[in-house]
Amino acid sequence: MKKIEAIIQPNKLDEVKEALISIGVEGVTLSEVRGHGRQKGHTETYRGAEYSVDLLPKIKIEIFAPDSRAEQIVGVLSTAARSGKIGDGKIFVSSIEEAVRIRNGERGEIAL
Amino acid sequence: MAETTTEMKNTLAGSNVLVLAACILAALMPCMAQEGAKPDPAGMATGDKTTVVDAGGNAFVVTEPTDKAAPDYAQKKKDFDEFQAQAAKEPLAVKLADATGHIRVATNFAWTLNTGYLVLFMQAGFALLTCGLVRKKNASHLMMLNFAAYVFAFIAYYAVGYAFQFGAVAINAAPSNLGGTPTLNHFLLGHGLWGFLGGKGFFMTGPAYDAGSNCLALFEVVFMETAGYIIVGAICERISFWSFLLCELFIGAILYPVFGCWVWGGGWMSQLGNTLGFGHGYVDFAGSTVVHAVGGFAAMALSVVLGPRLGKFGADGKPRAFPAHNIPFVVIGTFILLFGWMGFNPGSTLGATDLRISVIAINTNLSAVAASASALLFWYWKFGKPDITMACNGMLAGLVAITAPCAFVSPTSAFIIGILAGLVVCLGVLFNDNVTKIDDPCGAISVHGFCGVLGAICLGIFADGTYGAGWNGVGATSYMGQTGRGVTGLFYGDTKQFAVQVMGAVMCAAWAFGATFLVFKVVNAIKSMRVSKEVEHEGLDVPEFGLPGYPEDAIHATEF
């Protein structure tokens, strides 16, 4: 089993969601997060004084999938979330040891 | 133990204040009982044939001349005799005049009260504006400040402020549109043309329990409230609640009424035309200085006493931005203020029978839009992006600056005054941030202080003489050799009016800043008026009132 974590631009959320649904992904977890990458945000002026916007709003998506589907999901995700500009985000994939369905105690891939 | 001592000290200080208040009251009692005209609480004797005037302000009733030595005595006596003869022939006309006079005063009551309600609504606008301009963690604190400002300043004004300001209004400046308030006729300090403090109408009892007086009181108390809430914009995000209440009591009881007496209560500044020959005396139609600059410079003094917010200026002295947390509040608040100003300025005629109100309304709006445009475009040019909060400050700056001259200038002049105000407010904000380092979160000092002074001076420049004949008792028959000529500024040939306007505006700034600074420097030395560093970092909402502005936000994601 794999965990796929993607940090994307909030305005790409709808496209990503539709793309995931179209390939049959069933479970998705979303969170609103803030952070910065290599650019470390940017500066703005308010009433003549500068301030830095260094923690930009992003969306984090977490998907748990069987090993066989991970590559396809990563591909779809990266295509749908891409605008080609700086700040598009990143995708991380890691291995998962166990999954449990709380309702009936099923374990392994069947619980996903 | 230490806490108990402080508490005891506080209680002692509290009882001292009460004793002091009782002494003041005891000292004032004799003048409250002074003889004079009778008040008319029911309003059934207010407005008769003596209040009937034509469009030019000429009275229907011709009064008997008293000064036999006057050069025009014979003519006046003849007019009086003719009127008496006519009145005897047509008693029905005199009766009709009694009814007409009552309706005239009633019309003016309705106008004055309703415009007063508009001014009252400005409280809501200011609450939204200032709340929107601060950080989210101080939102409910800001709302509480705006709320308490109205309540406590009102009580102070009711107790002594109104009497200090208008207790002698009948002597030099009776508002005849409201039937006059002849019962308010005693100066506590000074007398005649050199009055310094009114002395009748404490707690709105006795001579102030009068329909005309109460109409004036409603309109004037909401003006005082305006000065009262201005300070919020400069001292927010760091002032403790108890010291804010002291500030409001001080403004409502002393700071505002004293200057108000000098200019609007028949006091010495309004009479400088009669006493020293300075034009029409110091003129401020609706309060660029009396209301706004008083509030603005008091705000400046308080901001200096308190010091800037933590982190506002970096170690290198560079100002840092604490962006507004709710721009919709800022814009809605500004438009409510604009709407309320339609009561503030046109209402200051104290009567709808004064048809200048339409010119005043147009002038007020024109200045507001001109100032909005100049502030917005200046910012656009200087920083590459227009700043909505500065554009809103610009609109208010235009309103503040036109408040003194609105009745005396043409629409063209109003537009020019607006452009100037928009620039002054922008430069003022940059000046405070970069030169004086006085922290003013909402721009209150620039909007109300600097632009208030600008307004009073602009009156001395742009007043065109079309309005205000006989203002402050000067030039009732003719002025500068012309019949019916009113208040006139520098561009139209009256240098003395300009001089007295500059002097008066400086006087206002000096009084408001000086008195506030002295009083609160002492208060701050006794007990710090600021909240602790920890409280300021956390936000004042919860430590001071136990409730955040937006309780559902469990996590404050952005801590600027």
XYZ file of C-alpha atoms in Angstrom:
672
model
C 0.000 0.000 0.000
C 1.117 3.530 -0.724
C 0.346 6.933 0.727
C 0.332 9.690 -1.881
C 0.591 13.196 -0.454
C 0.227 16.117 -2.817
C 0.617 19.784 -1.896
C -1.106 21.825 -4.589
C -2.360 25.306 -5.435
C -5.845 25.859 -3.970
C -7.159 27.003 -7.341
C -6.264 23.612 -8.877
C -8.392 21.669 -6.414
C -11.447 21.277 -8.615
C -9.467 19.982 -11.609
C -7.531 17.549 -9.419
C -10.686 16.260 -7.781
C -12.397 15.659 -11.111
C -9.342 13.914 -12.508
C -9.120 11.608 -9.487
C -12.812 10.737 -9.669
C -12.505 10.032 -13.396
C -9.938 7.275 -12.748
C -12.016 5.801 -9.940
C -10.207 6.953 -6.820
C -12.606 6.433 -3.946
C -11.075 7.908 -0.792
C -9.464 11.328 -0.540
C -8.517 13.439 2.525
C -8.005 17.193 2.158
C -6.543 19.816 4.428
C -5.970 23.551 4.122
C -2.348 24.220 4.918
C 0.151 27.054 4.721
C 3.761 26.916 3.747
C 6.508 27.977 1.422
C 9.001 26.368 -0.872
C 12.186 27.688 -2.373
C 10.805 31.176 -3.194
C 9.889 31.863 0.443
C 6.785 33.848 -0.486
C 6.817 37.475 -1.641
C 6.417 41.015 -0.230
C 3.448 43.394 -0.418
C 2.835 46.994 0.703
C 0.050 47.991 3.065
C -0.448 51.687 3.831
C 3.103 52.373 2.688
C 4.826 49.758 4.834
C 6.139 46.442 3.494
C 5.169 43.047 4.783
C 6.129 39.600 3.634
C 3.617 36.981 2.645
C 5.882 34.022 3.378
C 3.355 31.347 4.306
C 1.076 30.913 1.346
C -2.182 28.996 1.477
C -2.016 25.520 -0.123
C -4.135 22.393 -0.226
C -2.755 19.077 0.942
C -4.351 15.924 -0.512
C -3.762 12.501 0.988
C -4.702 9.338 -0.883
C -4.103 5.765 0.247
C -3.985 3.289 -2.631
C -2.916 -0.281 -3.493
C 0.642 -0.502 -4.857
C -0.698 -1.291 -8.330
C -2.589 1.986 -8.649
C -0.055 4.397 -7.121
C 1.809 5.249 -10.323
C -1.402 6.038 -12.225
C -2.690 8.306 -9.451
C 0.609 10.205 -9.260
C 0.494 10.738 -13.006
C -3.060 12.025 -13.004
C -2.372 14.245 -10.027
C 0.694 15.875 -11.490
C -1.011 16.538 -14.819
C -4.142 18.004 -13.259
C -2.325 20.189 -10.709
C 0.205 21.591 -13.145
C 0.078 25.197 -14.365
C 3.766 25.326 -15.255
C 4.425 28.231 -12.898
C 6.465 28.425 -9.702
C 4.420 27.314 -6.707
C 2.580 24.386 -8.323
C 3.554 22.179 -5.377
C 4.941 18.676 -4.821
C 3.868 15.033 -4.583
C 5.331 12.556 -2.097
C 4.823 8.798 -2.126
C 5.548 6.526 0.818
C 4.858 2.929 1.835
C 2.148 2.043 4.320
C 2.407 -0.979 6.597
C -1.159 -1.532 7.612
C -4.697 -0.264 7.060
C -7.708 -0.978 9.271
C -11.375 -0.360 8.564
C -12.699 0.759 11.921
C -16.279 -0.347 11.272
C -15.559 -4.072 10.884
C -11.880 -4.534 11.606
C -10.903 -5.538 8.031
C -7.190 -5.208 7.414
C -4.877 -4.708 4.453
C -5.715 -3.546 0.942
C -9.328 -4.559 1.331
C -9.692 -1.920 4.012
C -8.652 0.922 1.679
C -0.191 41.329 49.115
C 1.101 43.554 46.361
C -2.168 43.046 44.552
C -4.224 44.032 47.571
C -2.241 47.254 47.942
C -2.845 48.142 44.320
C -6.511 47.365 44.727
C -6.712 49.522 47.820
C -4.969 52.324 45.993
C -7.453 51.992 43.148
C -10.385 52.138 45.527
C -8.888 55.155 47.259
C -8.317 56.855 43.923
C -11.925 56.054 43.051
C -13.292 57.607 46.227
C -11.084 60.665 45.728
C -12.629 61.155 42.307
C -16.103 60.924 43.837
C -15.265 63.495 46.529
C -13.825 65.794 43.896
C -16.936 65.425 41.754
C -19.143 66.223 44.754
C -17.093 69.358 45.505
C -17.394 70.535 41.909
C -21.127 69.947 41.975
C -21.513 71.822 45.251
C -19.604 74.745 43.758
C -21.861 74.735 40.719
C -25.163 74.579 42.573
C -25.590 78.360 43.067
C -25.337 79.119 39.353
C -27.770 76.331 38.534
C -30.336 78.209 40.556
C -29.601 81.558 38.932
C -32.505 83.641 37.747
C -33.156 83.948 34.043
C -35.671 83.271 31.322
C -38.018 80.373 32.014
C -37.380 77.003 30.386
C -40.128 75.469 28.238
C -40.031 71.696 28.702
C -43.351 71.090 26.920
C -42.399 73.130 23.872
C -45.757 74.905 23.942
C -44.249 78.371 24.222
C -41.433 77.812 21.727
C -41.944 79.393 18.316
C -44.305 82.356 17.892
C -44.483 85.477 15.737
C -41.018 86.536 16.902
C -39.503 83.512 15.142
C -41.100 84.356 11.779
C -38.513 85.479 9.242
C -38.516 85.786 5.461
C -36.058 84.061 3.144
C -33.562 86.873 3.635
C -33.660 86.464 7.391
C -35.679 89.647 8.031
C -37.926 89.334 11.073
C -41.699 89.746 10.793
C -41.892 91.508 14.139
C -40.247 94.924 14.297
C -38.788 95.470 17.758
C -38.690 98.813 19.521
C -35.271 100.481 19.240
C -33.711 101.141 22.636
C -30.589 103.136 21.814
C -31.797 106.721 21.349
C -28.308 107.905 20.450
C -28.033 105.582 17.442
C -27.893 107.434 14.093
C -30.738 105.394 12.612
C -32.926 105.675 15.709
C -35.510 107.890 14.018
C -35.914 105.458 11.086
C -36.159 102.439 13.385
C -38.662 104.161 15.622
C -40.758 105.003 12.558
C -40.633 101.364 11.357
C -41.640 100.187 14.806
C -44.573 102.583 15.019
C -45.756 101.561 11.547
C -45.592 97.873 12.511
C -47.551 98.564 15.706
C -50.241 100.399 13.786
C -50.502 97.614 11.193
C -50.597 94.905 13.825
C -53.440 96.704 15.610
C -55.360 96.900 12.321
C -54.824 93.243 11.426
C -54.900 91.103 14.596
C -55.625 87.995 12.560
C -52.316 88.412 10.669
C -50.474 88.549 13.986
C -52.234 85.362 15.127
C -51.285 83.686 11.868
C -47.705 84.814 12.404
C -47.747 83.065 15.792
C -48.752 79.816 14.091
C -46.223 80.289 11.282
C -43.455 80.909 13.779
C -44.309 77.698 15.573
C -44.260 75.731 12.328
C -40.904 77.246 11.376
C -39.362 76.146 14.640
C -41.033 72.736 14.391
C -39.607 72.267 10.880
C -36.181 73.089 12.201
C -36.618 70.745 15.166
C -37.445 67.905 12.791
C -34.441 68.706 10.620
C -32.020 69.050 13.513
C -33.173 65.896 15.298
C -33.186 63.770 12.147
C -29.769 64.927 11.011
C -28.630 64.233 14.569
C -29.842 60.644 14.175
C -27.742 60.383 10.998
C -24.707 61.566 12.931
C -25.477 58.989 15.605
C -25.391 56.286 12.936
C -21.808 57.278 12.152
C -20.910 55.345 15.300
C -21.764 52.156 13.452
C -19.625 53.201 10.516
C -16.673 54.000 12.671
C -16.970 50.744 14.594
C -16.862 48.777 11.327
C -14.066 50.888 9.865
C -11.722 50.606 12.834
C -12.530 46.975 13.505
C -11.821 46.097 9.894
C -8.497 47.921 9.934
C -6.975 46.021 12.840
C -5.775 42.467 13.266
C -8.295 39.709 13.807
C -7.048 39.001 17.322
C -8.226 42.452 18.487
C -11.603 42.544 16.720
C -13.880 42.232 19.730
C -11.702 44.660 21.710
C -12.211 47.264 19.003
C -15.956 46.703 19.052
C -16.033 47.092 22.830
C -14.044 50.339 22.617
C -16.458 51.785 20.088
C -19.418 50.679 22.150
C -18.082 52.002 25.453
C -17.016 55.281 23.842
C -20.626 56.072 23.045
C -21.928 55.120 26.466
C -19.387 56.732 28.779
C -18.681 59.905 26.817
C -22.448 60.439 26.622
C -22.759 60.207 30.405
C -19.898 62.667 30.916
C -21.415 65.097 28.429
C -24.824 64.797 30.062
C -23.375 65.480 33.505
C -21.145 68.467 32.791
C -20.028 68.605 29.146
C -23.189 70.153 27.726
C -23.246 72.854 30.419
C -19.576 73.677 29.905
C -20.100 73.966 26.163
C -23.495 75.592 25.821
C -24.260 76.943 29.289
C -23.849 80.479 28.008
C -24.932 80.057 24.401
C -27.749 82.592 24.729
C -25.244 85.355 25.464
C -23.457 85.462 22.095
C -24.646 82.635 19.878
C -28.270 81.662 20.511
C -29.428 79.198 17.820
C -32.501 81.179 16.803
C -33.612 78.480 14.350
C -34.636 76.398 17.357
C -36.497 79.253 18.988
C -33.364 80.292 20.862
C -32.336 78.833 24.181
C -32.528 81.954 26.349
C -32.233 79.989 29.569
C -28.579 79.080 28.934
C -27.012 82.407 29.783
C -24.191 82.123 32.275
C -20.427 81.829 31.865
C -18.662 79.969 34.646
C -15.334 81.460 33.548
C -15.213 84.842 31.831
C -18.141 87.002 30.813
C -19.617 88.960 27.923
C -17.495 88.623 24.791
C -14.681 86.889 26.674
C -16.340 83.689 27.812
C -14.205 80.629 28.518
C -16.581 78.085 30.009
C -20.360 77.770 30.059
C -22.058 77.440 33.430
C -25.699 76.410 33.109
C -27.515 73.205 32.384
C -25.563 70.642 34.432
C -27.197 67.212 34.247
C -29.600 68.816 31.757
C -31.768 69.978 34.622
C -33.262 73.380 35.402
C -32.558 75.795 32.570
C -31.580 72.931 30.250
C -34.872 71.064 30.795
C -36.280 72.865 27.789
C -37.508 71.672 24.388
C -35.186 73.942 22.405
C -32.225 73.158 24.597
C -32.833 69.418 24.383
C -33.052 69.586 20.600
C -29.679 71.297 20.568
C -28.351 68.832 23.154
C -29.274 65.774 21.057
C -27.553 67.198 18.013
C -24.486 68.293 19.945
C -23.995 65.165 22.011
C -23.629 63.029 18.901
C -21.034 65.512 17.636
C -19.098 65.099 20.850
C -19.363 61.326 20.354
C -17.610 61.747 17.020
C -14.607 63.323 18.735
C -14.927 60.556 21.312
C -14.565 57.676 18.888
C -11.821 59.247 16.765
C -9.208 58.398 19.399
C -10.018 54.688 19.049
C -8.336 54.605 15.644
C -4.958 55.658 17.017
C -4.792 53.935 20.394
C -6.312 50.552 19.598
C -4.565 47.183 19.830
C -2.639 48.171 22.962
C -4.712 50.336 25.332
C -6.229 48.757 28.416
C -9.964 49.080 28.837
C -9.956 50.955 32.167
C -7.706 53.702 30.822
C -9.809 53.970 27.690
C -12.841 54.696 29.867
C -10.893 57.523 31.544
C -10.050 58.929 28.107
C -13.729 58.950 27.140
C -14.835 60.634 30.368
C -12.120 63.251 29.875
C -13.183 63.972 26.304
C -16.909 64.101 27.053
C -16.595 66.204 30.200
C -13.699 68.547 29.524
C -11.607 68.364 26.373
C -14.389 68.645 23.803
C -16.772 70.995 25.676
C -14.100 73.595 26.472
C -13.022 74.142 22.876
C -16.644 73.758 21.808
C -17.610 76.602 24.151
C -14.909 78.848 22.733
C -16.145 78.401 19.173
C -19.823 77.387 19.291
C -20.985 78.283 22.781
C -20.516 82.026 22.297
C -17.009 81.862 23.790
C -14.046 84.143 23.213
C -12.780 82.685 19.920
C -16.133 83.142 18.205
C -16.170 86.797 19.322
C -12.724 87.783 18.037
C -14.438 89.721 15.243
C -16.292 91.894 17.732
C -13.452 92.244 20.201
C -10.303 92.492 18.081
C -11.675 93.049 14.596
C -10.687 89.652 13.168
C -13.240 89.111 10.394
C -16.238 87.165 11.669
C -14.250 85.772 14.592
C -13.043 82.200 14.431
C -15.474 80.289 12.230
C -15.869 76.524 12.044
C -19.213 75.664 10.502
C -19.666 72.002 11.422
C -16.506 71.085 13.263
C -13.359 70.390 11.208
C -11.526 71.568 14.295
C -14.151 71.675 17.059
C -14.935 67.999 16.506
C -12.337 66.372 14.278
C -9.060 68.093 15.075
C -9.874 67.926 18.786
C -10.333 64.171 18.432
C -7.368 63.819 16.076
C -4.856 65.657 18.237
C -6.120 64.024 21.416
C -5.538 60.738 19.581
C -2.022 61.872 18.705
C -1.228 62.750 22.328
C -2.573 59.413 23.543
C -0.623 57.514 20.915
C 2.569 59.281 22.020
C 1.867 58.464 25.677
C 1.130 54.816 24.878
C 3.956 54.268 22.404
C 3.732 52.191 19.230
C 2.368 48.643 19.048
C 4.907 45.891 19.613
C 6.781 45.215 16.402
C 5.352 48.209 14.523
C 8.826 49.625 14.043
C 11.742 47.278 13.415
C 15.130 47.584 15.103
C 16.196 49.798 12.190
C 13.183 52.066 12.786
C 11.479 50.960 9.572
C 7.682 50.771 9.874
C 6.148 47.327 9.487
C 2.688 46.638 8.145
C -0.059 44.981 10.149
C -2.591 44.426 7.373
C -6.304 45.007 7.914
C -8.262 41.846 8.668
C -11.581 42.766 7.075
C -11.657 45.032 4.025
C -15.452 44.739 3.524
C -15.919 46.210 7.028
C -13.595 49.077 6.118
C -15.501 49.992 2.960
C -18.989 49.581 4.428
C -17.914 51.602 7.463
C -16.610 54.384 5.268
C -19.857 54.613 3.313
C -21.895 54.678 6.521
C -19.720 57.581 7.628
C -20.296 59.374 4.321
C -24.030 58.851 4.745
C -23.912 60.086 8.331
C -21.980 63.148 7.218
C -25.073 64.182 5.265
C -26.436 64.907 8.725
C -23.220 66.239 10.161
C -22.741 69.126 7.734
C -26.166 70.105 6.384
C -27.626 69.520 9.850
C -25.299 72.089 11.325
C -27.553 74.850 10.030
C -29.807 73.673 12.881
C -32.695 74.291 10.552
C -34.212 73.265 7.226
C -35.504 76.802 6.743
C -31.926 77.734 5.934
C -31.878 76.735 2.283
C -28.100 76.752 2.088
C -28.427 73.084 3.123
C -28.458 71.916 -0.493
C -25.167 73.673 -1.264
C -23.688 72.214 1.901
C -24.793 68.706 0.939
C -23.267 68.985 -2.533
C -20.056 70.530 -1.219
C -19.701 67.740 1.311
C -20.081 65.019 -1.303
C -17.858 66.742 -3.833
C -15.038 67.111 -1.373
C -15.412 63.467 -0.368
C -15.108 62.136 -3.911
C -12.326 64.562 -4.861
C -10.319 63.487 -1.826
C -10.995 59.791 -2.493
C -9.746 60.226 -6.039
C -6.648 62.171 -5.101
C -5.692 59.769 -2.300
C -6.314 56.715 -4.480
C -4.385 58.083 -7.452
C -1.534 59.379 -5.311
C -1.092 55.905 -3.823
C -1.394 54.290 -7.245
C 1.401 56.547 -8.501
C 3.620 56.221 -5.446
C 3.376 52.479 -4.735
C 2.193 51.014 -8.010
C -1.038 49.661 -6.509
C -3.988 51.653 -5.153
C -4.681 50.830 -1.487
C -8.372 50.577 -0.624
C -7.759 51.486 3.023
C -5.963 54.664 1.950
C -8.731 55.462 -0.531
C -11.229 55.146 2.340
C -9.037 57.351 4.527
C -9.037 59.789 1.603
C -12.839 59.924 1.511
C -12.957 60.643 5.230
C -10.182 63.225 4.885
C -12.242 65.088 2.283
C -15.250 64.996 4.581
C -13.261 66.275 7.551
C -11.660 69.087 5.558
C -14.951 70.339 4.079
C -16.733 70.261 7.441
C -15.580 73.750 8.506
C -15.949 75.529 5.159
C -18.908 73.580 3.691
C -21.427 76.409 4.131
C -19.199 79.235 3.003
C -17.590 77.980 -0.205
C -18.656 77.203 -3.777
C -18.751 73.655 -5.181
C -15.586 74.417 -7.172
C -13.738 75.347 -4.003
C -15.117 72.271 -2.255
C -13.650 70.118 -5.020
C -10.236 71.782 -4.650
C -10.356 71.420 -0.858
C -11.103 67.723 -1.362
C -8.083 67.228 -3.637
C -5.848 68.913 -1.055
C -7.282 66.781 1.764
C -6.633 63.547 -0.147
C -2.985 64.489 -0.526
C -2.625 65.706 3.057
C -3.963 62.453 4.477
C -1.561 60.345 2.388
C 1.429 62.487 3.289
C 0.281 62.528 6.912
C 0.189 58.734 7.131
C 3.661 58.459 5.560
C 4.945 61.278 7.797
C 3.743 59.604 11.001
C 5.103 56.222 9.928
C 8.489 57.406 8.723
C 9.303 60.655 10.532
C 7.451 61.073 13.827
C 7.151 57.287 14.373
C 3.769 57.792 15.991
C 1.798 54.584 15.557
C -1.689 55.291 14.212
C -3.295 51.985 13.123
C -6.322 53.532 11.395
C -4.906 56.877 10.251
C -7.032 58.834 12.741
C -4.395 61.499 13.352
C -3.963 62.262 9.661
C -7.646 62.042 8.759
C -9.092 63.991 11.657
C -6.162 65.978 13.042
C -4.231 67.152 9.992
C -7.225 67.441 7.675
C -9.258 69.158 10.413
C -6.661 71.909 10.592
C -6.593 72.036 6.804
C -10.373 72.539 6.760
C -10.340 75.491 9.142
C -7.578 77.163 7.148
C -9.334 76.471 3.826
C -12.362 78.313 5.176
C -10.111 81.335 5.644
C -8.946 80.984 2.043
C -11.977 79.946 0.000
C -15.017 81.489 1.777
C -16.679 83.578 -0.916
C -18.874 85.885 1.141
C -22.196 84.578 -0.189
C -23.260 83.103 3.129
C -23.046 83.940 6.808
C -23.989 87.625 6.956
C -24.035 88.602 10.608
C -22.132 85.434 11.633
C -20.945 85.667 15.246
C -22.582 89.084 15.430
C -20.327 90.654 12.789
C -21.586 92.569 9.762
C -25.327 92.071 10.229
C -26.151 95.129 8.132
C -23.120 95.211 5.852
C -19.609 93.784 5.656
C -16.639 95.027 3.627
C -18.924 97.754 2.342
C -21.537 95.355 0.969
C -24.980 94.620 2.308
C -25.555 90.938 2.975
C -21.895 89.965 2.591
C -21.017 86.978 4.735
C -17.895 85.183 5.868
C -15.090 86.006 3.420
C -11.703 84.364 2.900
C -8.268 85.369 1.683
C -9.023 84.857 -2.023
C -12.011 87.184 -1.729
C -10.196 89.922 0.142
C -10.479 89.293 3.892
C -6.952 88.680 5.192
C -8.033 89.025 8.806
C -10.435 86.108 8.475
C -7.548 84.036 7.144
C -5.362 85.113 10.059
C -7.937 84.187 12.672
C -8.557 80.818 10.981
C -4.864 79.929 11.129
C -4.648 81.090 14.720
C -7.778 79.168 15.715
C -6.656 75.948 14.058
C -3.285 76.119 15.807
C -5.063 76.901 19.069
C -7.227 73.808 18.620
C -4.267 71.525 17.988
C -2.384 72.996 20.932
C -5.332 72.665 23.302
C -6.300 69.134 22.286
C -2.754 67.781 22.184
C -1.502 69.724 25.207
C -4.347 69.038 27.612
C -4.619 65.363 26.674
C -0.869 64.820 26.839
C -0.551 66.417 30.279
C -3.457 64.567 31.838
C -2.605 61.145 30.474
C 1.133 61.450 30.959
C 0.266 61.724 34.660
C -2.238 58.862 34.519
C 0.287 56.687 32.704
C 2.937 57.490 35.304
C 0.621 56.341 38.086
C -0.424 53.148 36.335
C 0.601 52.019 32.864
C -2.234 52.477 30.389
C -0.907 49.703 28.153
C -1.741 46.046 28.371
C 1.157 43.675 29.099
C 3.419 42.398 26.323
C 1.954 38.905 26.592
C -1.579 40.240 26.217
C -0.602 42.355 23.231
C 0.983 39.354 21.513
C -1.982 37.112 22.220
C -4.476 39.766 21.140
C -6.563 41.832 23.559
C -9.880 40.067 22.949
C -9.606 37.171 25.347
C -7.410 38.644 28.143
C -9.537 41.796 28.401
C -13.031 40.497 27.665
C -12.858 36.715 27.576
C -14.241 36.476 24.070
C -12.570 36.526 20.680
C -14.221 38.459 17.850
C -14.683 35.255 15.865
C -15.061 32.481 18.456
C -15.248 29.692 15.895
C -11.679 30.247 14.766
C -9.954 27.676 16.897
C -6.625 28.291 15.237
C -5.324 31.730 14.353
C -3.645 30.755 11.131
C -2.054 34.108 10.391
C -0.140 35.913 13.093
C 1.307 38.977 11.475
